[in-house]
Coordinates of C-alpha atoms in Angstrom, one line a residue:
M1 CA -0.1 -0.3 -0.3
H2 CA 3.0 2.3 0.0
I3 CA 2.3 4.9 -2.8
E4 CA 5.4 5.4 -5.0
P5 CA 7.6 8.1 -4.7
G6 CA 7.0 10.3 -7.9
I7 CA 3.1 9.4 -7.9
V8 CA 1.9 12.5 -6.1
T9 CA 4.2 15.6 -6.3
G10 CA 3.9 19.3 -5.6
A11 CA 1.0 21.2 -4.4
K12 CA -0.8 18.1 -4.7
I13 CA 0.6 16.5 -1.7
A14 CA -1.1 19.0 0.7
L15 CA -4.2 17.2 0.2
S16 CA -2.8 14.3 1.9
H17 CA -2.1 16.5 4.8
A18 CA -5.6 17.3 5.4
T19 CA -6.7 13.5 5.1
A20 CA -4.1 12.5 7.4
A21 CA -5.1 15.3 9.8
A22 CA -8.5 14.0 9.7
A23 CA -7.7 10.3 10.2
A24 CA -5.4 11.6 13.0
G25 CA -8.0 13.6 14.7
Y26 CA -10.5 10.2 14.3
T27 CA -7.8 8.2 15.9
L28 CA -7.9 10.6 18.9
K29 CA -11.4 10.5 19.1
L30 CA -11.2 6.5 19.3
A31 CA -8.0 6.6 21.9
W32 CA -10.3 8.8 24.2
E33 CA -12.9 6.3 24.2
A34 CA -10.5 3.2 25.2
L35 CA -8.6 5.4 27.5
R36 CA -11.9 6.0 29.3
E37 CA -12.8 2.5 28.8
R38 CA -9.7 0.3 29.9
G39 CA -7.6 3.2 31.4
L40 CA -4.2 4.4 29.8
A41 CA -1.9 1.2 30.5
S42 CA -4.1 -1.3 28.5
L43 CA -4.1 1.5 25.6
A44 CA -0.3 2.2 25.7
G45 CA 0.2 -1.8 26.3
R46 CA -1.9 -2.7 23.2
A47 CA -0.5 0.3 21.0
V48 CA 2.9 -1.2 21.7
L49 CA 2.1 -4.3 20.6
T50 CA 0.3 -3.4 17.5
T51 CA 2.9 -1.2 16.5
A52 CA 5.8 -4.1 16.9
A53 CA 3.5 -6.5 15.0
V54 CA 2.8 -3.4 12.1
F55 CA 6.9 -2.8 12.0
T56 CA 7.2 -6.9 11.7
F57 CA 4.7 -7.0 8.9
F58 CA 6.5 -4.6 6.8
E59 CA 9.7 -5.1 7.4
I60 CA 9.7 -9.1 7.8
M61 CA 6.7 -10.6 6.1
P62 CA 6.8 -10.5 2.1
H63 CA 6.1 -7.6 0.1
F64 CA 7.0 -6.6 -3.3
P65 CA 6.4 -3.5 -5.7
V66 CA 3.3 -3.8 -7.7
G67 CA 1.8 -1.2 -10.0
V68 CA 2.0 2.0 -8.3
S69 CA 2.2 0.8 -5.1
E70 CA 3.7 -2.4 -2.8
V71 CA 2.0 -5.6 -1.6
H72 CA 1.9 -6.4 2.0
F73 CA 0.6 -8.4 4.3
I74 CA -0.8 -5.7 6.9
L75 CA -3.8 -7.7 8.5
G76 CA -5.3 -5.1 9.4
S77 CA -8.6 -6.8 10.6
T78 CA -6.3 -9.1 12.6
L79 CA -5.2 -6.1 14.5
F80 CA -8.4 -4.9 15.1
L81 CA -10.2 -8.2 16.2
L82 CA -7.2 -8.7 19.0
F83 CA -6.6 -5.2 20.1
G84 CA -9.4 -2.7 19.1
A85 CA -9.9 0.3 16.5
A86 CA -7.9 2.7 18.5
P87 CA -4.6 0.5 19.4
A88 CA -4.7 -0.8 16.0
A89 CA -4.9 2.9 14.3
I90 CA -2.1 4.0 16.9
G91 CA -0.4 0.7 15.5
L92 CA -0.6 1.4 12.0
A93 CA 0.7 5.1 12.3
L94 CA 3.5 4.4 14.6
G95 CA 4.6 1.3 12.7
L96 CA 4.5 2.8 9.4
L97 CA 6.6 5.8 11.0
L98 CA 9.3 3.9 12.1
Q99 CA 9.7 2.0 9.4
G100 CA 10.1 5.3 7.0
M101 CA 12.4 6.8 9.5
L102 CA 14.5 3.8 9.9
F103 CA 14.6 1.9 6.9
A104 CA 12.6 3.9 3.7
P105 CA 13.2 7.8 4.3
F106 CA 12.6 8.2 0.9
D107 CA 8.6 7.2 1.7
L108 CA 8.4 10.0 4.5
P109 CA 7.0 12.7 2.0
Q110 CA 4.3 10.3 0.9
Y111 CA 3.5 9.4 4.9
G112 CA -0.1 11.3 4.8
M113 CA -1.3 9.3 1.8
N114 CA 0.1 6.0 3.1
I115 CA -1.5 6.8 6.4
T116 CA -4.9 7.7 5.2
T117 CA -4.7 4.8 2.6
L118 CA -4.2 2.3 6.0
L119 CA -6.5 4.2 9.0
V120 CA -9.6 5.2 6.8
P121 CA -10.3 1.8 5.8
L122 CA -9.9 0.3 9.6
F123 CA -12.6 2.9 10.2
A124 CA -15.1 1.4 7.9
L125 CA -13.6 -2.1 8.9
Q126 CA -14.8 -0.9 12.5
A127 CA -17.9 0.0 11.4
L128 CA -18.9 -2.9 9.3
A129 CA -18.1 -5.1 12.5
A130 CA -20.8 -3.2 14.5
R131 CA -23.4 -4.0 11.7
I132 CA -22.5 -7.8 11.1
I133 CA -21.1 -9.1 14.2
A134 CA -24.1 -9.2 16.8
P135 CA -23.5 -7.5 20.2
G136 CA -23.4 -10.5 22.2
T137 CA -21.1 -12.4 20.0
A138 CA -17.4 -12.2 21.2
Y139 CA -14.5 -12.4 18.1
V140 CA -13.4 -15.3 19.2
D141 CA -16.8 -16.9 18.0
L142 CA -16.5 -15.5 14.5
R143 CA -17.3 -17.4 11.4
Y144 CA -15.6 -17.5 8.1
G145 CA -17.8 -15.6 6.3
Q146 CA -17.7 -12.5 9.0
A147 CA -13.6 -12.6 8.7
L148 CA -14.1 -12.5 4.7
A149 CA -16.0 -9.6 4.9
L150 CA -14.1 -7.7 7.7
S151 CA -11.1 -8.5 5.7
T152 CA -12.2 -8.0 2.0
A153 CA -13.6 -4.4 3.5
Y154 CA -10.3 -3.7 4.5
Q155 CA -8.1 -4.5 1.2
G156 CA -10.5 -3.1 -0.7
G157 CA -10.4 0.2 1.2
I158 CA -6.8 0.1 0.6
V159 CA -7.0 -0.5 -3.2
A160 CA -9.5 2.2 -3.5
W161 CA -7.4 4.7 -1.7
V162 CA -4.4 3.4 -3.3
A163 CA -6.4 4.0 -6.8
F164 CA -7.2 7.5 -6.1
W165 CA -4.2 8.8 -5.1
A166 CA -3.0 7.3 -8.3
I167 CA -5.4 9.0 -10.4
Y168 CA -5.2 11.9 -8.6
G169 CA -1.5 12.3 -9.1
Q170 CA -1.0 11.0 -12.6
G171 CA -4.6 11.3 -14.3
F172 CA -6.7 8.5 -15.3
A173 CA -5.2 7.7 -18.5
G174 CA -1.5 7.6 -16.8
G175 CA -2.6 5.6 -13.5
I176 CA -5.1 3.1 -14.6
H177 CA -2.6 0.2 -15.8
G178 CA -1.0 0.2 -12.8
I179 CA -4.1 0.3 -10.6
A180 CA -5.6 -2.6 -12.2
T181 CA -1.7 -4.8 -11.3
F182 CA -1.8 -3.5 -8.1
G183 CA -5.7 -4.2 -7.0
A184 CA -5.4 -7.8 -8.5
A185 CA -2.5 -8.7 -6.7
Y186 CA -3.4 -7.1 -3.5
M187 CA -6.8 -8.6 -3.6
L188 CA -5.0 -12.0 -3.4
V189 CA -4.4 -11.0 0.0
V190 CA -8.2 -11.1 0.8
L191 CA -7.8 -15.3 0.3
I192 CA -5.0 -15.3 3.2
E193 CA -6.5 -12.8 5.8
P194 CA -9.5 -14.5 7.0
L195 CA -7.9 -17.9 7.4
V196 CA -5.2 -16.0 9.6
D197 CA -7.6 -14.3 11.2
L198 CA -9.5 -17.4 12.3
A199 CA -6.7 -18.7 13.1
V200 CA -5.2 -16.3 15.3
L201 CA -8.8 -15.8 17.2
A202 CA -8.7 -20.0 17.5
G203 CA -5.5 -19.4 19.3
A204 CA -6.7 -16.6 21.6
K205 CA -9.9 -18.9 22.5
S206 CA -7.8 -21.7 23.5
L207 CA -5.3 -19.3 25.6
R208 CA -8.0 -19.0 28.8
G209 CA -5.5 -16.1 30.7
L210 CA -6.1 -13.8 27.9
R211 CA -9.6 -13.4 29.6
G212 CA -9.7 -9.9 31.3
S213 CA -6.3 -9.3 30.2
S214 CA -5.5 -5.8 29.5
L215 CA -3.3 -6.4 26.7
V216 CA -6.3 -7.5 24.2
T217 CA -9.5 -5.9 23.3
P218 CA -12.7 -6.3 25.9
R219 CA -14.6 -7.8 22.7
L220 CA -12.3 -10.8 22.3
F221 CA -13.9 -13.0 24.5
A222 CA -17.2 -11.0 25.6

Protein backbone atom coordinates (compact mmCIF):
# COMPACT_ATOMS: atom_id res chain seq x y z
CA MET A 1 0.00 0.00 0.00
CA HIS A 2 3.03 2.30 -0.07
CA ILE A 3 2.43 4.95 -2.70
CA GLU A 4 5.56 5.03 -4.83
CA PRO A 5 7.59 8.29 -4.81
CA GLY A 6 6.72 10.53 -7.73
CA ILE A 7 3.08 9.43 -8.04
CA VAL A 8 1.79 12.54 -6.26
CA THR A 9 4.07 15.56 -6.26
CA GLY A 10 4.18 19.30 -5.68
CA ALA A 11 1.18 21.15 -4.35
CA LYS A 12 -1.01 18.07 -4.70
CA ILE A 13 0.66 16.53 -1.63
CA ALA A 14 -1.18 19.13 0.49
CA LEU A 15 -4.38 17.07 0.16
CA SER A 16 -2.66 14.11 1.84
CA HIS A 17 -1.81 16.33 4.81
CA ALA A 18 -5.49 17.19 5.18
CA THR A 19 -6.72 13.60 4.92
CA ALA A 20 -4.04 12.39 7.32
CA ALA A 21 -4.99 15.11 9.81
CA ALA A 22 -8.63 14.02 9.63
CA ALA A 23 -7.62 10.39 10.18
CA ALA A 24 -5.43 11.42 13.11
CA GLY A 25 -8.31 13.37 14.62
CA TYR A 26 -10.60 10.36 14.49
CA THR A 27 -7.85 8.18 15.93
CA LEU A 28 -7.60 10.56 18.89
CA LYS A 29 -11.36 10.22 19.40
CA LEU A 30 -11.06 6.43 19.45
CA ALA A 31 -8.07 6.64 21.78
CA TRP A 32 -10.01 8.83 24.21
CA GLU A 33 -12.87 6.32 24.24
CA ALA A 34 -10.43 3.44 24.83
CA LEU A 35 -8.72 5.43 27.58
CA ARG A 36 -12.01 5.97 29.39
CA GLU A 37 -12.98 2.32 28.93
CA ARG A 38 -9.84 0.56 30.18
CA GLY A 39 -7.27 3.15 31.24
CA LEU A 40 -3.91 4.39 30.03
CA ALA A 41 -1.92 1.24 30.78
CA SER A 42 -4.20 -0.91 28.65
CA LEU A 43 -4.24 1.51 25.72
CA ALA A 44 -0.46 2.02 25.84
CA GLY A 45 0.25 -1.70 26.13
CA ARG A 46 -1.96 -2.59 23.20
CA ALA A 47 -0.53 0.28 21.14
CA VAL A 48 3.02 -0.99 21.75
CA LEU A 49 2.02 -4.50 20.67
CA THR A 50 0.30 -3.30 17.50
CA THR A 51 3.21 -1.01 16.62
CA ALA A 52 5.66 -3.90 16.96
CA ALA A 53 3.36 -6.14 14.90
CA VAL A 54 2.95 -3.58 12.10
CA PHE A 55 6.69 -2.93 11.95
CA THR A 56 7.21 -6.70 11.67
CA PHE A 57 4.56 -7.02 8.95
CA PHE A 58 6.22 -4.32 6.88
CA GLU A 59 9.85 -5.36 7.31
CA ILE A 60 9.85 -9.15 7.75
CA MET A 61 6.78 -10.56 6.03
CA PRO A 62 6.86 -10.83 2.21
CA HIS A 63 6.26 -7.59 0.33
CA PHE A 64 6.88 -6.70 -3.27
CA PRO A 65 6.26 -3.76 -5.63
CA VAL A 66 3.32 -4.12 -7.98
CA GLY A 67 2.05 -1.35 -10.25
CA VAL A 68 1.73 1.97 -8.46
CA SER A 69 2.36 0.61 -4.97
CA GLU A 70 3.55 -2.38 -2.93
CA VAL A 71 1.68 -5.44 -1.72
CA HIS A 72 1.99 -6.10 2.02
CA PHE A 73 0.35 -8.48 4.45
CA ILE A 74 -0.90 -5.77 6.81
CA LEU A 75 -3.44 -7.95 8.68
CA GLY A 76 -5.48 -4.92 9.65
CA SER A 77 -8.56 -6.95 10.53
CA THR A 78 -6.44 -9.23 12.73
CA LEU A 79 -5.11 -6.23 14.66
CA PHE A 80 -8.64 -4.85 15.04
CA LEU A 81 -10.08 -8.12 16.31
CA LEU A 82 -7.30 -8.71 18.82
CA PHE A 83 -6.58 -5.23 20.13
CA GLY A 84 -9.44 -2.92 19.13
CA ALA A 85 -9.76 0.01 16.76
CA ALA A 86 -7.75 2.65 18.65
CA PRO A 87 -4.65 0.52 19.33
CA ALA A 88 -4.77 -0.81 15.77
CA ALA A 89 -4.88 2.72 14.35
CA ILE A 90 -2.06 3.90 16.60
CA GLY A 91 0.04 0.85 15.74
CA LEU A 92 -0.47 1.31 12.00
CA ALA A 93 0.53 4.98 12.21
CA LEU A 94 3.58 4.45 14.42
CA GLY A 95 4.74 1.25 12.73
CA LEU A 96 4.65 2.94 9.33
CA LEU A 97 6.46 5.98 10.72
CA LEU A 98 9.21 3.86 12.29
CA GLN A 99 9.72 1.95 9.06
CA GLY A 100 10.05 5.20 7.13
CA MET A 101 12.44 6.79 9.61
CA LEU A 102 14.69 3.74 10.00
CA PHE A 103 14.63 2.00 6.64
CA ALA A 104 12.75 3.98 3.99
CA PRO A 105 13.21 7.76 4.39
CA PHE A 106 12.24 8.17 0.73
CA ASP A 107 8.70 7.14 1.78
CA LEU A 108 8.30 9.92 4.35
CA PRO A 109 6.96 12.53 1.87
CA GLN A 110 4.19 10.04 1.09
CA TYR A 111 3.44 9.40 4.79
CA GLY A 112 0.19 11.38 4.74
CA MET A 113 -1.09 9.39 1.77
CA ASN A 114 0.03 6.07 3.19
CA ILE A 115 -1.44 6.68 6.62
CA THR A 116 -4.74 7.76 5.09
CA THR A 117 -4.72 4.59 3.00
CA LEU A 118 -4.20 2.46 6.12
CA LEU A 119 -6.48 4.17 8.62
CA VAL A 120 -9.62 5.14 6.74
CA PRO A 121 -10.33 1.50 5.70
CA LEU A 122 -9.77 0.51 9.35
CA PHE A 123 -12.49 2.93 10.42
CA ALA A 124 -14.77 1.48 7.74
CA LEU A 125 -13.98 -2.02 9.01
CA GLN A 126 -14.96 -0.93 12.53
CA ALA A 127 -18.31 0.35 11.26
CA LEU A 128 -18.91 -2.85 9.31
CA ALA A 129 -18.07 -5.01 12.33
CA ALA A 130 -20.74 -3.19 14.35
CA ARG A 131 -23.29 -4.09 11.65
CA ILE A 132 -22.48 -7.73 10.93
CA ILE A 133 -21.39 -8.99 14.37
CA ALA A 134 -24.18 -9.29 16.91
CA PRO A 135 -23.60 -7.39 20.17
CA GLY A 136 -23.49 -10.62 22.19
CA THR A 137 -20.94 -12.33 19.92
CA ALA A 138 -17.30 -12.50 21.06
CA TYR A 139 -14.72 -12.07 18.34
CA VAL A 140 -13.29 -15.52 19.07
CA ASP A 141 -16.64 -16.96 17.89
CA LEU A 142 -16.65 -15.30 14.46
CA ARG A 143 -17.54 -17.37 11.41
CA TYR A 144 -15.43 -17.50 8.26
CA GLY A 145 -17.97 -15.41 6.34
CA GLN A 146 -17.72 -12.62 8.88
CA ALA A 147 -13.91 -12.69 8.87
CA LEU A 148 -13.95 -12.65 5.06
CA ALA A 149 -16.28 -9.64 5.01
CA LEU A 150 -14.04 -7.69 7.38
CA SER A 151 -10.87 -8.54 5.49
CA THR A 152 -12.46 -7.75 2.13
CA ALA A 153 -13.66 -4.39 3.41
CA TYR A 154 -10.23 -3.47 4.71
CA GLN A 155 -8.22 -4.63 1.71
CA GLY A 156 -10.79 -3.24 -0.72
CA GLY A 157 -10.53 0.11 1.04
CA ILE A 158 -6.77 0.09 0.65
CA VAL A 159 -7.03 -0.63 -3.07
CA ALA A 160 -9.60 2.15 -3.46
CA TRP A 161 -7.36 4.71 -1.75
CA VAL A 162 -4.31 3.65 -3.75
CA ALA A 163 -6.39 4.06 -6.91
CA PHE A 164 -7.50 7.50 -5.78
CA TRP A 165 -3.94 8.70 -5.13
CA ALA A 166 -2.68 7.31 -8.43
CA ILE A 167 -5.45 8.96 -10.46
CA TYR A 168 -5.14 12.16 -8.45
CA GLY A 169 -1.42 12.32 -9.12
CA GLN A 170 -1.15 10.97 -12.67
CA GLY A 171 -4.61 11.20 -14.16
CA PHE A 172 -6.83 8.32 -15.17
CA ALA A 173 -4.92 7.39 -18.31
CA GLY A 174 -1.55 7.53 -16.60
CA GLY A 175 -2.49 5.47 -13.57
CA ILE A 176 -5.09 2.91 -14.67
CA HIS A 177 -2.70 0.13 -15.73
CA GLY A 178 -0.69 0.29 -12.53
CA ILE A 179 -3.90 0.44 -10.49
CA ALA A 180 -5.33 -2.64 -12.19
CA THR A 181 -2.13 -4.61 -11.66
CA PHE A 182 -1.88 -3.59 -8.02
CA GLY A 183 -5.56 -4.24 -7.31
CA ALA A 184 -5.47 -7.74 -8.79
CA ALA A 185 -2.38 -8.64 -6.76
CA TYR A 186 -3.72 -7.13 -3.54
CA MET A 187 -7.01 -8.96 -3.68
CA LEU A 188 -5.05 -12.19 -3.33
CA VAL A 189 -4.40 -11.09 0.25
CA VAL A 190 -8.15 -11.36 0.87
CA LEU A 191 -7.90 -15.11 0.34
CA ILE A 192 -5.30 -15.43 3.08
CA GLU A 193 -6.19 -12.88 5.74
CA PRO A 194 -9.54 -14.41 6.88
CA LEU A 195 -7.74 -17.71 7.48
CA VAL A 196 -5.12 -15.88 9.52
CA ASP A 197 -7.86 -14.11 11.47
CA LEU A 198 -9.62 -17.35 12.32
CA ALA A 199 -6.36 -19.11 13.22
CA VAL A 200 -5.35 -16.27 15.54
CA LEU A 201 -8.82 -16.15 17.10
CA ALA A 202 -8.81 -19.91 17.62
CA GLY A 203 -5.43 -19.63 19.31
CA ALA A 204 -6.71 -16.81 21.51
CA LYS A 205 -9.76 -18.86 22.45
CA SER A 206 -7.53 -21.65 23.74
CA LEU A 207 -5.48 -19.24 25.86
CA ARG A 208 -7.81 -18.77 28.78
CA GLY A 209 -5.29 -16.56 30.54
CA LEU A 210 -6.03 -13.80 28.02
CA ARG A 211 -9.62 -13.52 29.21
CA GLY A 212 -9.83 -10.26 31.11
CA SER A 213 -6.32 -9.24 30.07
CA SER A 214 -5.75 -5.53 29.54
CA LEU A 215 -3.57 -6.34 26.52
CA VAL A 216 -6.45 -7.42 24.27
CA THR A 217 -9.74 -5.79 23.40
CA PRO A 218 -12.56 -6.69 25.83
CA ARG A 219 -14.69 -7.75 22.86
CA LEU A 220 -12.30 -10.59 22.08
CA PHE A 221 -14.01 -12.81 24.67
CA ALA A 222 -17.15 -10.88 25.63
